[in-house]
PDB file of C-alpha atoms in Angstrom:
ATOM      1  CA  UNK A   1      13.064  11.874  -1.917  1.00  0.00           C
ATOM      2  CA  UNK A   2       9.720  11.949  -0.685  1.00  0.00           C
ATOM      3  CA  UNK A   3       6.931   9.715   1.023  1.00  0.00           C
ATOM      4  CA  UNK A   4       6.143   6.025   0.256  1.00  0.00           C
ATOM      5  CA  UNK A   5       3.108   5.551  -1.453  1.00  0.00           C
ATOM      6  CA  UNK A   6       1.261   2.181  -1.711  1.00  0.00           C
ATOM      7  CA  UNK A   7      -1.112   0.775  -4.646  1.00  0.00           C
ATOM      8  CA  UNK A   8      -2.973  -1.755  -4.978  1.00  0.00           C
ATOM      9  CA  UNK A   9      -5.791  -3.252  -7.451  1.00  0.00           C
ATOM     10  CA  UNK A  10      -9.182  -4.359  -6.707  1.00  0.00           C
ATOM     11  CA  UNK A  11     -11.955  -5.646  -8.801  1.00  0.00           C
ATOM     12  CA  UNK A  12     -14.775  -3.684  -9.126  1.00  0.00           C
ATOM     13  CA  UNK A  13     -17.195  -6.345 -10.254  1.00  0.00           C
ATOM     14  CA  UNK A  14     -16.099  -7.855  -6.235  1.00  0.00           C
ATOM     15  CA  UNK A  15     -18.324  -8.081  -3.528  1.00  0.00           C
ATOM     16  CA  UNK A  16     -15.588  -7.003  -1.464  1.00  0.00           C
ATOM     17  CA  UNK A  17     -15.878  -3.329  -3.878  1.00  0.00           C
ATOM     18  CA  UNK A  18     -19.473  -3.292  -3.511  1.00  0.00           C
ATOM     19  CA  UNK A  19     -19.347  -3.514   0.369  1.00  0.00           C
ATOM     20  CA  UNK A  20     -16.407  -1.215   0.884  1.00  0.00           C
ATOM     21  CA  UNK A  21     -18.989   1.752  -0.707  1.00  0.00           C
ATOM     22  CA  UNK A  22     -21.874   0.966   1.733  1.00  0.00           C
ATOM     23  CA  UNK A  23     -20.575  -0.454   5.033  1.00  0.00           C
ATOM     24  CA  UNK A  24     -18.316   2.081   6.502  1.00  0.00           C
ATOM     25  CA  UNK A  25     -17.122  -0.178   9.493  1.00  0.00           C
ATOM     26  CA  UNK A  26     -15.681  -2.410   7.030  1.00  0.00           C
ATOM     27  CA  UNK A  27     -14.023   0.583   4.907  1.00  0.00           C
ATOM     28  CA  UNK A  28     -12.322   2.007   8.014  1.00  0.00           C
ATOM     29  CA  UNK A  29     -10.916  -1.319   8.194  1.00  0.00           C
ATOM     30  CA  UNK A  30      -9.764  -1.485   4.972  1.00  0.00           C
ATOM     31  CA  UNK A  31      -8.527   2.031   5.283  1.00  0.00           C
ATOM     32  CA  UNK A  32      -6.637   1.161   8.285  1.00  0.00           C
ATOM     33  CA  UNK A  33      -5.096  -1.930   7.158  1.00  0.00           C
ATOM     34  CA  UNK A  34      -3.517  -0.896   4.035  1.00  0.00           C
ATOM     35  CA  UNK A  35      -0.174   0.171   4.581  1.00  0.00           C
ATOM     36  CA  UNK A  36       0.450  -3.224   6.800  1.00  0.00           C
ATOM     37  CA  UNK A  37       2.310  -6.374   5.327  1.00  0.00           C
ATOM     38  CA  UNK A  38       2.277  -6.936   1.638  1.00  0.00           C
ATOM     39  CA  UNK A  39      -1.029  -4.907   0.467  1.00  0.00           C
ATOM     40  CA  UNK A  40      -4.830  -5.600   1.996  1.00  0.00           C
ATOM     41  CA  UNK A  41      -5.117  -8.911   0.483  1.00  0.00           C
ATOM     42  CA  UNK A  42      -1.641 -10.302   2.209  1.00  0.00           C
ATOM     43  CA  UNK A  43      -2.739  -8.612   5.869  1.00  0.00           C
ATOM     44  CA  UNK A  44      -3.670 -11.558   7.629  1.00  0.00           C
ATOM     45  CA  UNK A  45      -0.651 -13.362   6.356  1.00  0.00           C
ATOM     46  CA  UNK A  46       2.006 -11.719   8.473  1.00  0.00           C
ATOM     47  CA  UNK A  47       2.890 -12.049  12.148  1.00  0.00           C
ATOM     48  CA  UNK A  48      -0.267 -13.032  14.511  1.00  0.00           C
ATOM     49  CA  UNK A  49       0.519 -10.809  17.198  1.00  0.00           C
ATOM     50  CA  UNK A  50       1.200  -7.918  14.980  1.00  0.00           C
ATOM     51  CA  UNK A  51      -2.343  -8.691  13.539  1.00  0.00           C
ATOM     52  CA  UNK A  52      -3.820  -8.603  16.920  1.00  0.00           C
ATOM     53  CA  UNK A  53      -2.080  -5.303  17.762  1.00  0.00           C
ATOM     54  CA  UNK A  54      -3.038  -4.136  14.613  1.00  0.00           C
ATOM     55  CA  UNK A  55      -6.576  -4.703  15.157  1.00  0.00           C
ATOM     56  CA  UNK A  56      -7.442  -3.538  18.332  1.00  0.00           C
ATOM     57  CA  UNK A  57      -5.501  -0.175  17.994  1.00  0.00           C
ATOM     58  CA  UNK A  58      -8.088   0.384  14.895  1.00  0.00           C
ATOM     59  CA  UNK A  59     -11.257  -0.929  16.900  1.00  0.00           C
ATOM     60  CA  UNK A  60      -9.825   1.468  19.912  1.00  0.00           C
ATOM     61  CA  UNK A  61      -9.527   4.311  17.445  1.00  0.00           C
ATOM     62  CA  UNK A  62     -13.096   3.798  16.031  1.00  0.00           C
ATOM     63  CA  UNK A  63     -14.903   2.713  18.661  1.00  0.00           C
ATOM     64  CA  UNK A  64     -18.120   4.407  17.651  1.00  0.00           C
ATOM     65  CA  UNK A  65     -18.027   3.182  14.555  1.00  0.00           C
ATOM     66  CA  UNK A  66     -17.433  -0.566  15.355  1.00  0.00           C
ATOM     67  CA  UNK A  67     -19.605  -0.447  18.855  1.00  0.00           C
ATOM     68  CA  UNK A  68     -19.055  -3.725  20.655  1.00  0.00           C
ATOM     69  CA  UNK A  69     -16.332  -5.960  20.634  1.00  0.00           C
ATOM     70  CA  UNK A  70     -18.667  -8.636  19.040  1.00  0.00           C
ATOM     71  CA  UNK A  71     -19.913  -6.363  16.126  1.00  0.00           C
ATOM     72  CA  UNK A  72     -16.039  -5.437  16.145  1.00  0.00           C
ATOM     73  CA  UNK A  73     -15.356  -9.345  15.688  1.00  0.00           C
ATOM     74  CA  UNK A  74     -17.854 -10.028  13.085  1.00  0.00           C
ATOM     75  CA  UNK A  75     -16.379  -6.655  10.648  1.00  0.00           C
ATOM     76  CA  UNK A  76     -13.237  -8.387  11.041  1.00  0.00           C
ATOM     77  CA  UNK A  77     -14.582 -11.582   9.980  1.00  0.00           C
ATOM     78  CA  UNK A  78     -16.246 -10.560   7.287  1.00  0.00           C
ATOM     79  CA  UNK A  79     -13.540  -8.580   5.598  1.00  0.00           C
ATOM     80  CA  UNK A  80     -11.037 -11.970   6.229  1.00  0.00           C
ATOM     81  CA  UNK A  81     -13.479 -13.662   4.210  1.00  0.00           C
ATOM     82  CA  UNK A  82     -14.059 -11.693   1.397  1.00  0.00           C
ATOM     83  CA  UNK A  83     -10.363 -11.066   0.820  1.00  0.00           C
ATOM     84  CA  UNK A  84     -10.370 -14.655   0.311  1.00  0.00           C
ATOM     85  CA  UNK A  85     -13.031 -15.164  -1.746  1.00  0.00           C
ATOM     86  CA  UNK A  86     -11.803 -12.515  -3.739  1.00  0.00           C
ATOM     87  CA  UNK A  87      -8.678 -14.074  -4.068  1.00  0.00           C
ATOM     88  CA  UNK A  88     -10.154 -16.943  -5.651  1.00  0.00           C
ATOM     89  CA  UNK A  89     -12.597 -15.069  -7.792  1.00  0.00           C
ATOM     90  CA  UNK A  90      -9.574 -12.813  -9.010  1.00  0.00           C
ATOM     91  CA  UNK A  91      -6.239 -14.754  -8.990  1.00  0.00           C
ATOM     92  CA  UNK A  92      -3.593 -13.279  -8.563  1.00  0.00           C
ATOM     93  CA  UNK A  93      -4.900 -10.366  -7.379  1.00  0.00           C
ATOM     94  CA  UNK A  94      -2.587 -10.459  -4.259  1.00  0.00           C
ATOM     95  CA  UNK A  95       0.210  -9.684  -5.852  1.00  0.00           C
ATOM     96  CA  UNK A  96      -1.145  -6.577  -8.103  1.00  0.00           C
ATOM     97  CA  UNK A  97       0.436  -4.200  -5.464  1.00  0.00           C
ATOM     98  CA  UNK A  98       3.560  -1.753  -5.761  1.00  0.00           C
ATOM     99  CA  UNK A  99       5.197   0.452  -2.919  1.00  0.00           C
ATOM    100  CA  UNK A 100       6.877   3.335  -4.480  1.00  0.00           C
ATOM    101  CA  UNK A 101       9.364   4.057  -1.606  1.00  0.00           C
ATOM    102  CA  UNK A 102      10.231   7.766  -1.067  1.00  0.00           C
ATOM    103  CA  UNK A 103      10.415   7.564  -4.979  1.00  0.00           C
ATOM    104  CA  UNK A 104       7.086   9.241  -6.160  1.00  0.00           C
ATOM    105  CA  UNK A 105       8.318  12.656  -6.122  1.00  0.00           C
ATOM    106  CA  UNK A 106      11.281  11.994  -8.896  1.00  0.00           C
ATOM    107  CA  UNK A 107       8.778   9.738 -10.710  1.00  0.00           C
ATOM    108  CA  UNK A 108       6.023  12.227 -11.182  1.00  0.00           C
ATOM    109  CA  UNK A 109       8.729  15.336 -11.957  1.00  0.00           C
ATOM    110  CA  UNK A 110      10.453  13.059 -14.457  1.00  0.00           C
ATOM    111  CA  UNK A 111       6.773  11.935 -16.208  1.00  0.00           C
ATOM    112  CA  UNK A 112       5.293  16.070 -15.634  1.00  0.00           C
ATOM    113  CA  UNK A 113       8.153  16.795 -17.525  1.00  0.00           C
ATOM    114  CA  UNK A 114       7.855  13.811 -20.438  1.00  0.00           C
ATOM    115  CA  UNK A 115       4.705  14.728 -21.106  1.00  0.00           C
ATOM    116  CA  UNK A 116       5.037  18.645 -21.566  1.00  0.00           C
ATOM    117  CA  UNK A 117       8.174  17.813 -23.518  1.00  0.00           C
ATOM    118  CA  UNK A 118       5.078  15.669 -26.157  1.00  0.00           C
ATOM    119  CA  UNK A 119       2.803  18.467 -25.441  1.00  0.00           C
ATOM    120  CA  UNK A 120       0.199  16.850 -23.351  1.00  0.00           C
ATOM    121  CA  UNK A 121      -2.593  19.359 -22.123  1.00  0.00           C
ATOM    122  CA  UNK A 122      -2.546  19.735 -18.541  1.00  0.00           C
ATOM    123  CA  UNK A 123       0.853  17.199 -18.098  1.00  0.00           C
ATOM    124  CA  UNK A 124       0.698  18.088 -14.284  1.00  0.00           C
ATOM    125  CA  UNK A 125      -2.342  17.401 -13.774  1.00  0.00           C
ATOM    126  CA  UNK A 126      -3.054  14.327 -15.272  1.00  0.00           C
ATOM    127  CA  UNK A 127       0.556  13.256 -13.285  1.00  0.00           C
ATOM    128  CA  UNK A 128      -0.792  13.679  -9.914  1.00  0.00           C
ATOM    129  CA  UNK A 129      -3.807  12.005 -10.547  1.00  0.00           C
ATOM    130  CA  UNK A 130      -2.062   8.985 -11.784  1.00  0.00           C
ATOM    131  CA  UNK A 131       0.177   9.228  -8.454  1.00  0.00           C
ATOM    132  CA  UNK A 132      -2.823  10.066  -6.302  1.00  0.00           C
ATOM    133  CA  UNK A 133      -6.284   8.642  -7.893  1.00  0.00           C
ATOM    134  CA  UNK A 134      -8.858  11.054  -9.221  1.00  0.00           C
ATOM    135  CA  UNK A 135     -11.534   9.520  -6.742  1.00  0.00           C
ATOM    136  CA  UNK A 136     -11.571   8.528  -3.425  1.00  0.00           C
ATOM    137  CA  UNK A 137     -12.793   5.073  -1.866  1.00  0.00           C
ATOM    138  CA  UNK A 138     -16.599   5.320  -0.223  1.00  0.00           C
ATOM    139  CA  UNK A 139     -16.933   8.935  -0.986  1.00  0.00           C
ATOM    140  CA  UNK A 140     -20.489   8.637   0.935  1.00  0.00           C
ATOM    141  CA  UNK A 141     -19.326   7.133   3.907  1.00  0.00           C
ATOM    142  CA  UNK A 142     -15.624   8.589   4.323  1.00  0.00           C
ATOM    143  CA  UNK A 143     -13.908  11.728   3.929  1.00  0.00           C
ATOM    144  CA  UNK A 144     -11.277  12.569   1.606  1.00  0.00           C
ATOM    145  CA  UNK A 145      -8.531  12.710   4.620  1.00  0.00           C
ATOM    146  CA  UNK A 146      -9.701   9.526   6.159  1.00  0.00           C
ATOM    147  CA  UNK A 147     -10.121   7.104   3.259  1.00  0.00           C
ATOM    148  CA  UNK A 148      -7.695   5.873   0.221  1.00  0.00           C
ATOM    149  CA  UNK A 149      -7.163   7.257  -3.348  1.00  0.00           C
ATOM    150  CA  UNK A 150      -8.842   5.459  -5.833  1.00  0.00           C
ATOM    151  CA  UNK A 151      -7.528   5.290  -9.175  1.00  0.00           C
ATOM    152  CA  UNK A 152     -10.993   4.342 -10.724  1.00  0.00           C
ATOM    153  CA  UNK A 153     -11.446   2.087 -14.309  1.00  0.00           C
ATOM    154  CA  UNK A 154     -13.532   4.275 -16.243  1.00  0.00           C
ATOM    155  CA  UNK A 155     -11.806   7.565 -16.400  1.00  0.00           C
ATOM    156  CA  UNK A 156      -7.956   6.969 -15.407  1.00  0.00           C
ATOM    157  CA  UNK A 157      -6.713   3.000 -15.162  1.00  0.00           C
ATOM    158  CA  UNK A 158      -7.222   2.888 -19.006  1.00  0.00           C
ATOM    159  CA  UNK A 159      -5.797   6.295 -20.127  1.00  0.00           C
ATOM    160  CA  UNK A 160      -2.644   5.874 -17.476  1.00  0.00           C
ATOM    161  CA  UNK A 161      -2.265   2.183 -19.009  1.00  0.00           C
ATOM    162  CA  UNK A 162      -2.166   4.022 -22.485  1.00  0.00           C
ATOM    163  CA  UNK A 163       0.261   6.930 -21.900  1.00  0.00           C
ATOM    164  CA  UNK A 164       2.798   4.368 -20.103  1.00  0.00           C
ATOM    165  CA  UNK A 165       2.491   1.976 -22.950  1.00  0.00           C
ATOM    166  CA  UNK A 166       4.397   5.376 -25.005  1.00  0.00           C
ATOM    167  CA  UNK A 167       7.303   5.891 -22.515  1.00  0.00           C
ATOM    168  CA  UNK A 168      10.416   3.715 -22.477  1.00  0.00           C
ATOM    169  CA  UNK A 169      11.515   3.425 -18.366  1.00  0.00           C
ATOM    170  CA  UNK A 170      15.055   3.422 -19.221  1.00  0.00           C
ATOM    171  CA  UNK A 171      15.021   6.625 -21.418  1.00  0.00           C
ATOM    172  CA  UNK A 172      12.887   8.400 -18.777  1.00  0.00           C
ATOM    173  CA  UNK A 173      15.275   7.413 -16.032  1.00  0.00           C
ATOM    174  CA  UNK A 174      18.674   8.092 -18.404  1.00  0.00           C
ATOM    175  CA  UNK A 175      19.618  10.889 -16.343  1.00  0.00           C
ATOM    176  CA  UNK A 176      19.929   9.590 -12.773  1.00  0.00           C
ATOM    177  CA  UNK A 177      23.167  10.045 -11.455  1.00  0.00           C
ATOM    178  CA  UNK A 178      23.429   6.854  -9.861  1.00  0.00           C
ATOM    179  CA  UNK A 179      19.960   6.801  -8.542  1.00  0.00           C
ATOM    180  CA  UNK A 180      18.888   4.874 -11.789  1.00  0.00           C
ATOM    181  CA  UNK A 181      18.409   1.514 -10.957  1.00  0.00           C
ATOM    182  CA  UNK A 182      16.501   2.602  -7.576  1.00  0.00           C
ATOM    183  CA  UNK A 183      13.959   5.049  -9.230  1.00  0.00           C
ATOM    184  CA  UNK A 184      13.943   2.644 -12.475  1.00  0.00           C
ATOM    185  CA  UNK A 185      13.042  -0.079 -10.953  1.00  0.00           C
ATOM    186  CA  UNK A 186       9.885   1.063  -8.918  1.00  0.00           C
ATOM    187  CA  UNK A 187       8.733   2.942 -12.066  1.00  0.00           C
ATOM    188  CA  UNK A 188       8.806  -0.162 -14.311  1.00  0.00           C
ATOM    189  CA  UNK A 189       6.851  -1.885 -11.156  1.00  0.00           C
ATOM    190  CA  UNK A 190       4.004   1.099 -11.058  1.00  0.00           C
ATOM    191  CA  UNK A 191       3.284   1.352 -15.010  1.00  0.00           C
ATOM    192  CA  UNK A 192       3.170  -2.676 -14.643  1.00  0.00           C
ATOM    193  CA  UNK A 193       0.759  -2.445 -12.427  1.00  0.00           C
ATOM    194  CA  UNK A 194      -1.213   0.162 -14.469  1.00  0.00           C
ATOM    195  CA  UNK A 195      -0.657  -2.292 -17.414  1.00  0.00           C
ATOM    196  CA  UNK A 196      -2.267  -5.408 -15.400  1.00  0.00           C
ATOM    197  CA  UNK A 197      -5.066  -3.263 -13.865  1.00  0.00           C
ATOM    198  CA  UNK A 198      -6.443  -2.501 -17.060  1.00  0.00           C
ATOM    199  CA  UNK A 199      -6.136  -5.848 -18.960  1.00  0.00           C
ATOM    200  CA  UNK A 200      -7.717  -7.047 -15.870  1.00  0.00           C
ATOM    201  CA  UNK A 201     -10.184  -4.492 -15.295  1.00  0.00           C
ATOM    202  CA  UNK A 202      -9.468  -3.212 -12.087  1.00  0.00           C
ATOM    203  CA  UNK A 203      -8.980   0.229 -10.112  1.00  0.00           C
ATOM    204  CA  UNK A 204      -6.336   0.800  -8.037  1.00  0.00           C
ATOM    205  CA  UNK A 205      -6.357   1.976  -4.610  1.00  0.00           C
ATOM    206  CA  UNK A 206      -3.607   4.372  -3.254  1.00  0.00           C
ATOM    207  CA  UNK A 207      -2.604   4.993   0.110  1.00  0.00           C
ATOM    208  CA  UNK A 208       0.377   7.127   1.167  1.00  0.00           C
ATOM    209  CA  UNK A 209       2.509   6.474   4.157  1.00  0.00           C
TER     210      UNK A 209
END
């Protein structure tokens, strides 16, 4: 069925955007927080001791990049407040997040095939980068195997939003053999989240677990 993959907007008018391409202790961080609890902007929200765990297993990994366990403190500070003052700036943004679990491969064969059947150029193509982002977060400051997929505004939020406006979920999913309401549901919840992304201009981040 696949792996789970995990989205999730995020303003790129935030300070919290801005930062994450020019402080790399603070995109690690991100990086290594997002598959935990309900998205980035819910992580300090579940269990304290899990948080702690979490934490110090990605300030042990990283070491060199977070130095002392001060400087280590302060990233962590810094990223709890900007998810909260982007919260406020952006409401609602915590709950812009989908998990497609062990789902993405039947949604992205079912869509490939969609779109060849209306005779988009390059169906495939534009598929995976709708899974998977065309960019990738920090570029400068991470590689492409250590950071997130970034589904940026400019060149795919807005023509994804578009070519899911055109497909009806429950024709695409007609076919299921009893997997219908399982793959139907978490590909109404993805195009959603396409839809709110780009009437709230926003990217989406994408992280695969």
């Amino acid at each position: 069925m696949g792996v789970s993959v995990l989205y999730s907007a995020i303003p790129p008018s935030s300070t919290l955007y801005t930062r994450l391409q020019r402080e790399k202790a603070l995109s690690i961080l991100v990086v290594y927080l997002f598959p935990y609890g309900c998205g980035i902007f819910r992580f300090f929200e579940i269990d304290p001791e899990e948080i702690n765990e979490i934490l110090e297993d990605v300030i042990e990994t990283h070491q060199e990049t977070f130095g002392s366990e001060l400087e280590a403190d302060r990233v962590i500070a810094q990223l709890r407040s900007e998810l909260r003052l982007t919260r406020q700036a952006y409401p609602g943004i915590e709950d812009r997040t989908v998990s497609l679990e062990k789902t993405s491969v039947e949604i992205e064969k079912r869509l490939s095939q969609e779109l060849s059947r209306r005779k988009v150029a390059n169906a495939d193509e534009i598929v995976e980068k709708l899974m998977f982002g065309d960019q990738t977060l920090a570029p400068t400051l991470l590689s492409a195997e250590e950071s997130l997929g970034l589904i940026s505004r400019e060149l795919l939020v807005t023509e994804g939003a578009s070519i899911l406006r055109q497909i009806d979920p429950e024709t695409l999913f007609a076919r299921d053999e009893g997997q219908e309401g399982w793959y139907l549901d978490h590909f109404e919840q993805w195009r959603d989240l396409y839809l709110s992304a780009d009437k709230n201009n926003e990217e989406i981040l994408v992280g695969v677990a």
